[in-house]
Short mmCIF file of C-alpha atoms in Angstrom, two decimals:
data_model
loop_
_atom_site.label_atom_id
_atom_site.label_comp_id
_atom_site.label_asym_id
_atom_site.label_seq_id
_atom_site.Cartn_x
_atom_site.Cartn_y
_atom_site.Cartn_z
CA MET A 299 -41.66 -17.23 -193.42
CA ASP A 300 -40.34 -18.50 -196.16
CA ARG A 301 -35.93 -19.15 -196.01
CA THR A 302 -34.59 -16.30 -198.78
CA PRO A 303 -37.22 -14.07 -197.20
CA ARG A 304 -35.52 -15.24 -193.91
CA LEU A 305 -32.35 -15.10 -194.98
CA TYR A 306 -32.52 -11.27 -196.13
CA ALA A 307 -34.07 -10.52 -192.71
CA LEU A 308 -31.37 -12.27 -191.14
CA VAL A 309 -28.35 -9.86 -192.29
CA GLU A 310 -30.64 -6.86 -191.76
CA GLU A 311 -31.08 -7.90 -188.13
CA LEU A 312 -27.49 -8.48 -187.53
CA ARG A 313 -26.71 -4.76 -189.67
CA ALA A 314 -29.54 -2.69 -187.09
CA ALA A 315 -27.57 -4.23 -183.84
CA ALA A 316 -24.21 -4.70 -184.82
CA PRO A 317 -21.15 -4.09 -183.98
CA ARG A 318 -22.88 -6.10 -180.77
CA PRO A 319 -23.01 -9.53 -181.74
CA LEU A 320 -26.66 -11.98 -181.33
CA THR A 321 -27.00 -15.43 -180.00
CA VAL A 322 -29.11 -17.97 -181.86
CA ALA A 323 -31.63 -18.04 -179.49
CA ALA A 324 -32.20 -14.45 -180.05
CA LEU A 325 -32.32 -15.08 -184.09
CA ALA A 326 -34.35 -18.11 -183.43
CA ALA A 327 -36.63 -17.06 -181.11
CA ARG A 328 -36.87 -13.63 -183.60
CA PHE A 329 -38.00 -15.56 -186.84
CA GLU A 330 -40.27 -18.19 -184.72
CA VAL A 331 -37.72 -21.29 -185.99
CA SER A 332 -35.51 -23.70 -183.92
CA THR A 333 -32.15 -22.75 -183.13
CA ARG A 334 -30.60 -25.44 -185.80
CA THR A 335 -32.42 -23.84 -188.61
CA VAL A 336 -30.86 -20.59 -187.57
CA GLN A 337 -27.56 -22.43 -187.55
CA ARG A 338 -27.90 -23.62 -191.04
CA ASP A 339 -28.77 -20.00 -191.89
CA LEU A 340 -26.07 -18.51 -190.77
CA GLN A 341 -24.43 -20.87 -192.27
CA ALA A 342 -25.51 -20.57 -195.88
CA LEU A 343 -25.18 -16.75 -195.92
CA MET A 344 -20.97 -17.31 -195.22
CA THR A 345 -21.15 -19.93 -197.63
CA ALA A 346 -22.73 -16.91 -200.25
CA GLY A 347 -19.91 -14.24 -199.13
CA VAL A 348 -22.39 -12.51 -196.47
CA PRO A 349 -19.19 -11.34 -193.70
CA VAL A 350 -21.01 -13.09 -190.95
CA ARG A 351 -19.10 -14.09 -188.06
CA THR A 352 -19.41 -15.96 -184.59
CA ILE A 353 -17.63 -14.54 -181.33
CA THR A 354 -17.08 -17.26 -178.87
CA GLY A 355 -16.86 -16.64 -174.87
CA ARG A 356 -19.01 -14.63 -172.66
CA GLY A 357 -20.86 -12.16 -174.37
CA GLY A 358 -19.94 -13.68 -177.99
CA GLY A 359 -22.94 -14.71 -180.59
CA TRP A 360 -23.32 -13.30 -184.23
CA SER A 361 -22.61 -10.42 -185.84
CA ILE A 362 -21.87 -9.14 -189.49
CA ASP A 363 -20.05 -6.52 -191.17
CA PRO A 364 -21.67 -3.73 -191.70
CA ALA A 365 -19.44 -1.68 -194.04
CA MET A 366 -19.45 -5.18 -196.29
CA THR A 367 -23.46 -5.19 -196.77
CA LEU A 368 -25.77 -4.15 -198.66
CA PRO A 369 -29.32 -2.15 -198.08
CA PRO A 370 -31.77 -2.97 -199.64
CA ILE A 371 -31.27 -2.76 -203.06
CA ARG A 372 -34.23 -1.42 -204.96
CA PHE A 373 -34.38 -2.54 -208.70
CA THR A 374 -36.74 -2.83 -211.41
CA PRO A 375 -37.74 -6.45 -212.29
CA GLU A 376 -36.66 -5.36 -215.48
CA GLU A 377 -33.25 -4.15 -213.73
CA ALA A 378 -32.86 -7.50 -211.74
CA SER A 379 -33.46 -8.92 -214.79
CA ALA A 380 -30.75 -7.40 -216.62
CA LEU A 381 -28.57 -7.97 -213.55
CA VAL A 382 -28.87 -11.90 -214.32
CA THR A 383 -28.34 -11.72 -217.66
CA ALA A 384 -24.81 -10.09 -217.33
CA LEU A 385 -23.99 -12.29 -214.56
CA ALA A 386 -24.92 -15.07 -216.60
CA ALA A 387 -22.70 -13.89 -218.77
CA ALA A 388 -19.59 -14.03 -216.51
CA ASP A 389 -19.67 -17.78 -216.70
CA ALA A 390 -16.31 -19.57 -215.75
CA SER A 391 -14.01 -18.28 -218.05
CA ALA A 392 -14.50 -14.70 -217.91
CA PRO A 393 -12.43 -12.84 -215.32
CA TYR A 394 -13.19 -12.86 -211.97
CA ALA A 395 -15.40 -14.94 -212.27
CA GLY A 396 -15.31 -16.67 -208.55
CA ALA A 397 -15.92 -12.54 -207.36
CA ALA A 398 -19.46 -12.37 -209.78
CA ARG A 399 -21.13 -15.81 -208.12
CA THR A 400 -19.98 -13.99 -204.85
CA ALA A 401 -21.00 -10.40 -205.82
CA SER A 402 -24.42 -11.82 -207.17
CA GLN A 403 -25.42 -14.01 -203.92
CA LYS A 404 -25.04 -10.37 -202.11
CA ILE A 405 -26.73 -8.75 -204.11
CA THR A 406 -29.75 -11.26 -204.60
CA ALA A 407 -29.86 -11.48 -200.07
CA SER A 408 -30.37 -7.60 -200.48
CA MET A 409 -33.57 -7.76 -203.18
CA SER A 410 -36.79 -8.13 -202.09
CA GLY A 411 -40.39 -8.06 -204.31
CA PRO A 412 -40.60 -8.44 -207.60
CA ALA A 413 -37.56 -7.47 -208.13
CA SER A 414 -36.44 -11.01 -206.31
CA THR A 415 -38.88 -13.06 -208.29
CA ALA A 416 -38.15 -11.54 -211.51
CA ALA A 417 -34.49 -12.11 -210.54
CA ARG A 418 -34.67 -16.29 -210.05
CA ASP A 419 -37.41 -16.81 -212.51
CA LEU A 420 -35.44 -15.87 -214.95
CA ALA A 421 -32.21 -17.59 -213.20
CA ALA A 422 -34.55 -20.08 -213.60
CA ARG A 423 -34.46 -20.13 -217.54
CA ILE A 424 -31.01 -19.53 -218.79
CA VAL A 425 -28.22 -21.98 -219.31
CA ALA A 426 -24.35 -21.78 -220.84
CA LEU A 427 -21.81 -24.08 -223.13
CA PRO A 428 -18.72 -25.01 -219.90
CA ALA A 429 -16.14 -23.01 -220.10
CA ARG A 430 -12.87 -24.04 -221.78
CA THR A 431 -11.00 -21.61 -219.64
CA ALA A 432 -8.70 -23.22 -216.93
CA GLU A 433 -9.62 -21.66 -214.04
CA SER A 434 -5.81 -21.58 -212.75
CA VAL A 435 -5.39 -19.38 -216.09
CA ARG A 436 -8.02 -17.56 -215.18
CA THR A 437 -6.80 -16.93 -211.33
CA ALA A 438 -3.06 -16.30 -212.96
CA VAL A 439 -4.08 -13.76 -214.88
CA GLU A 440 -6.62 -12.13 -212.61
CA ARG A 441 -3.55 -11.75 -210.08
CA ALA A 442 -1.52 -10.45 -212.63
CA LEU A 443 -4.06 -7.48 -214.13
CA THR A 444 -5.09 -6.87 -209.68
CA GLU A 445 -1.40 -6.34 -208.01
CA SER A 446 0.10 -5.31 -211.96
CA THR A 447 2.76 -7.57 -212.74
CA VAL A 448 4.51 -9.28 -214.75
CA LEU A 449 2.66 -12.91 -216.27
CA ARG A 450 4.26 -15.73 -217.76
CA LEU A 451 2.43 -17.35 -220.85
CA SER A 452 2.03 -20.16 -222.53
CA TYR A 453 -0.35 -19.55 -225.70
CA LEU A 454 -1.71 -21.34 -228.79
CA ASP A 455 -2.10 -18.83 -231.66
CA ALA A 456 -4.99 -19.31 -234.21
CA ALA A 457 -2.70 -21.85 -236.66
CA GLY A 458 -2.19 -24.28 -233.12
CA ARG A 459 1.24 -23.16 -232.84
CA GLU A 460 2.41 -22.41 -229.11
CA SER A 461 4.51 -19.38 -227.82
CA ASP A 462 5.93 -18.98 -224.01
CA ARG A 463 6.10 -15.06 -223.80
CA LEU A 464 6.79 -12.14 -220.67
CA VAL A 465 4.05 -10.07 -220.35
CA GLU A 466 2.69 -7.11 -218.87
CA PRO A 467 -0.77 -6.36 -218.66
CA ALA A 468 -2.77 -3.67 -219.06
CA GLY A 469 -6.46 -4.94 -220.01
CA LEU A 470 -9.05 -6.87 -221.19
CA LEU A 471 -10.97 -6.65 -223.75
CA THR A 472 -14.63 -8.29 -224.44
CA ALA A 473 -15.68 -8.95 -228.45
CA ASP A 474 -18.32 -11.56 -229.44
CA GLY A 475 -18.28 -13.89 -226.49
CA LYS A 476 -14.26 -13.58 -226.57
CA TRP A 477 -12.53 -12.00 -223.40
CA TYR A 478 -8.91 -11.05 -224.18
CA LEU A 479 -5.71 -9.80 -222.10
CA ILE A 480 -3.93 -7.30 -223.41
CA ALA A 481 -0.63 -6.66 -222.33
CA TRP A 482 2.79 -5.36 -223.50
CA CYS A 483 4.47 -8.78 -224.59
CA ARG A 484 8.44 -8.78 -223.83
CA THR A 485 9.05 -11.47 -226.24
CA ARG A 486 7.49 -9.60 -229.05
CA GLN A 487 8.70 -6.52 -227.54
CA ALA A 488 4.81 -4.87 -228.78
CA GLY A 489 1.59 -5.00 -227.58
CA ARG A 490 -0.47 -7.52 -228.22
CA GLY A 491 -4.23 -9.83 -227.30
CA PHE A 492 -4.15 -13.37 -225.65
CA ARG A 493 -7.15 -14.75 -226.19
CA LEU A 494 -7.85 -16.48 -222.62
CA ASP A 495 -9.71 -19.46 -223.67
CA ARG A 496 -6.25 -19.71 -226.01
CA ILE A 497 -3.87 -19.36 -223.23
CA THR A 498 -2.76 -23.22 -222.17
CA ALA A 499 -0.95 -22.39 -218.75
CA ALA A 500 -0.08 -19.10 -216.75
CA ALA A 501 1.80 -17.76 -213.88
CA PRO A 502 2.41 -14.58 -212.19
CA THR A 503 6.40 -14.20 -211.70
CA GLY A 504 5.64 -11.59 -208.65
CA GLU A 505 8.19 -8.77 -210.81
CA PRO A 506 6.14 -5.79 -211.05
CA ALA A 507 4.96 -4.81 -213.77
CA PRO A 508 4.99 -1.03 -214.77
CA PRO A 509 1.88 0.88 -216.36
CA HIS A 510 0.67 0.92 -219.41
CA ASP A 511 -2.22 2.68 -221.21
CA LEU A 512 -4.63 0.03 -222.79
CA SER A 513 -6.03 2.31 -225.49
CA ALA A 514 -2.56 3.34 -226.89
CA LEU A 515 -1.80 -0.86 -226.82
CA LEU A 516 -5.06 -0.81 -228.91
CA LEU A 517 -4.05 1.69 -231.07
CA GLY A 518 -3.04 1.25 -235.01
CA SER A 519 -4.63 -2.62 -234.21
CA THR A 520 -7.97 -4.10 -235.27
CA ALA A 521 -9.77 -3.68 -231.83
CA ALA A 522 -8.71 0.52 -232.12
CA GLY A 523 -12.14 0.69 -232.17
CA ALA A 524 -12.98 -0.04 -228.35
CA VAL A 525 -14.53 1.58 -226.49
CA ARG A 526 -15.98 1.68 -222.87
CA PRO A 527 -19.06 -0.85 -222.19
CA ALA A 528 -21.61 1.82 -221.54
CA ALA A 529 -22.77 -0.19 -218.44
CA LEU A 530 -19.45 0.86 -216.82
CA GLY A 531 -19.08 4.09 -217.12
CA ALA A 532 -20.62 5.01 -213.93
CA LEU A 533 -17.95 2.94 -212.96
CA VAL A 534 -15.13 4.91 -214.35
CA ALA A 535 -13.30 7.96 -212.21
CA PRO A 536 -14.06 11.16 -212.92
CA GLY A 537 -11.20 12.97 -215.95
CA MET A 538 -9.71 8.63 -217.59
CA PRO A 539 -9.99 9.16 -221.00
CA GLU A 540 -12.01 7.12 -222.82
CA MET A 541 -11.43 4.19 -225.45
CA PRO A 542 -10.08 4.41 -228.62
CA GLY A 543 -13.18 1.62 -229.13
CA THR A 544 -7.65 -7.94 -231.44
CA LEU A 545 -4.28 -7.63 -231.27
CA ARG A 546 -2.02 -10.19 -233.12
CA PRO A 547 -0.93 -12.74 -230.23
#
């Protein structure tokens, strides 16, 4: 068995046995490979973010959290190619790019058949220019959004002027391949949009930020016509308002 199908089968074998652990020797016998090969495969799964773990002591072995893994995903080749394209756009400058990489590894591990082949073939033919957003900035923005905390940042506007701001994050806007943090700016006492690749430094303050209506902050701006991406529709809770569709910095 080739390695990729074996990794997928290994995950399913651990899922089927969970929460009971399986020994490396039992897994090696099951897949007719050496124990060293199984250990390398398990380490590869851990590196990819698959929630496998080792349990030491009598009755120990390797196990997986079944609630944190995916069942086989029946993508069509076209759907798999669309997923690859979307993930390619989530480069290092995009918010949550690190999490996107580990999520893609989990999804890829759950694919099989023509969909997996199509995804891998297309992935080998996509390249991207290096990102301009510093990882520290992206991480700080992610944390402020996830934890709803006030963010302190230094921002370089289109004219090259730098300013320090305290902002209350409301959401994200993507336009023409750029990402913007939409926030209430305490310095300007107004809603503002901050292009991520122009944020030169950022740090969450730990202070809780009051909630803001993203659509309200966009009203009256050049982004007033922003709409929610159609691909995200299934993820949005029922009853949430539609977007009205770049704010000044």
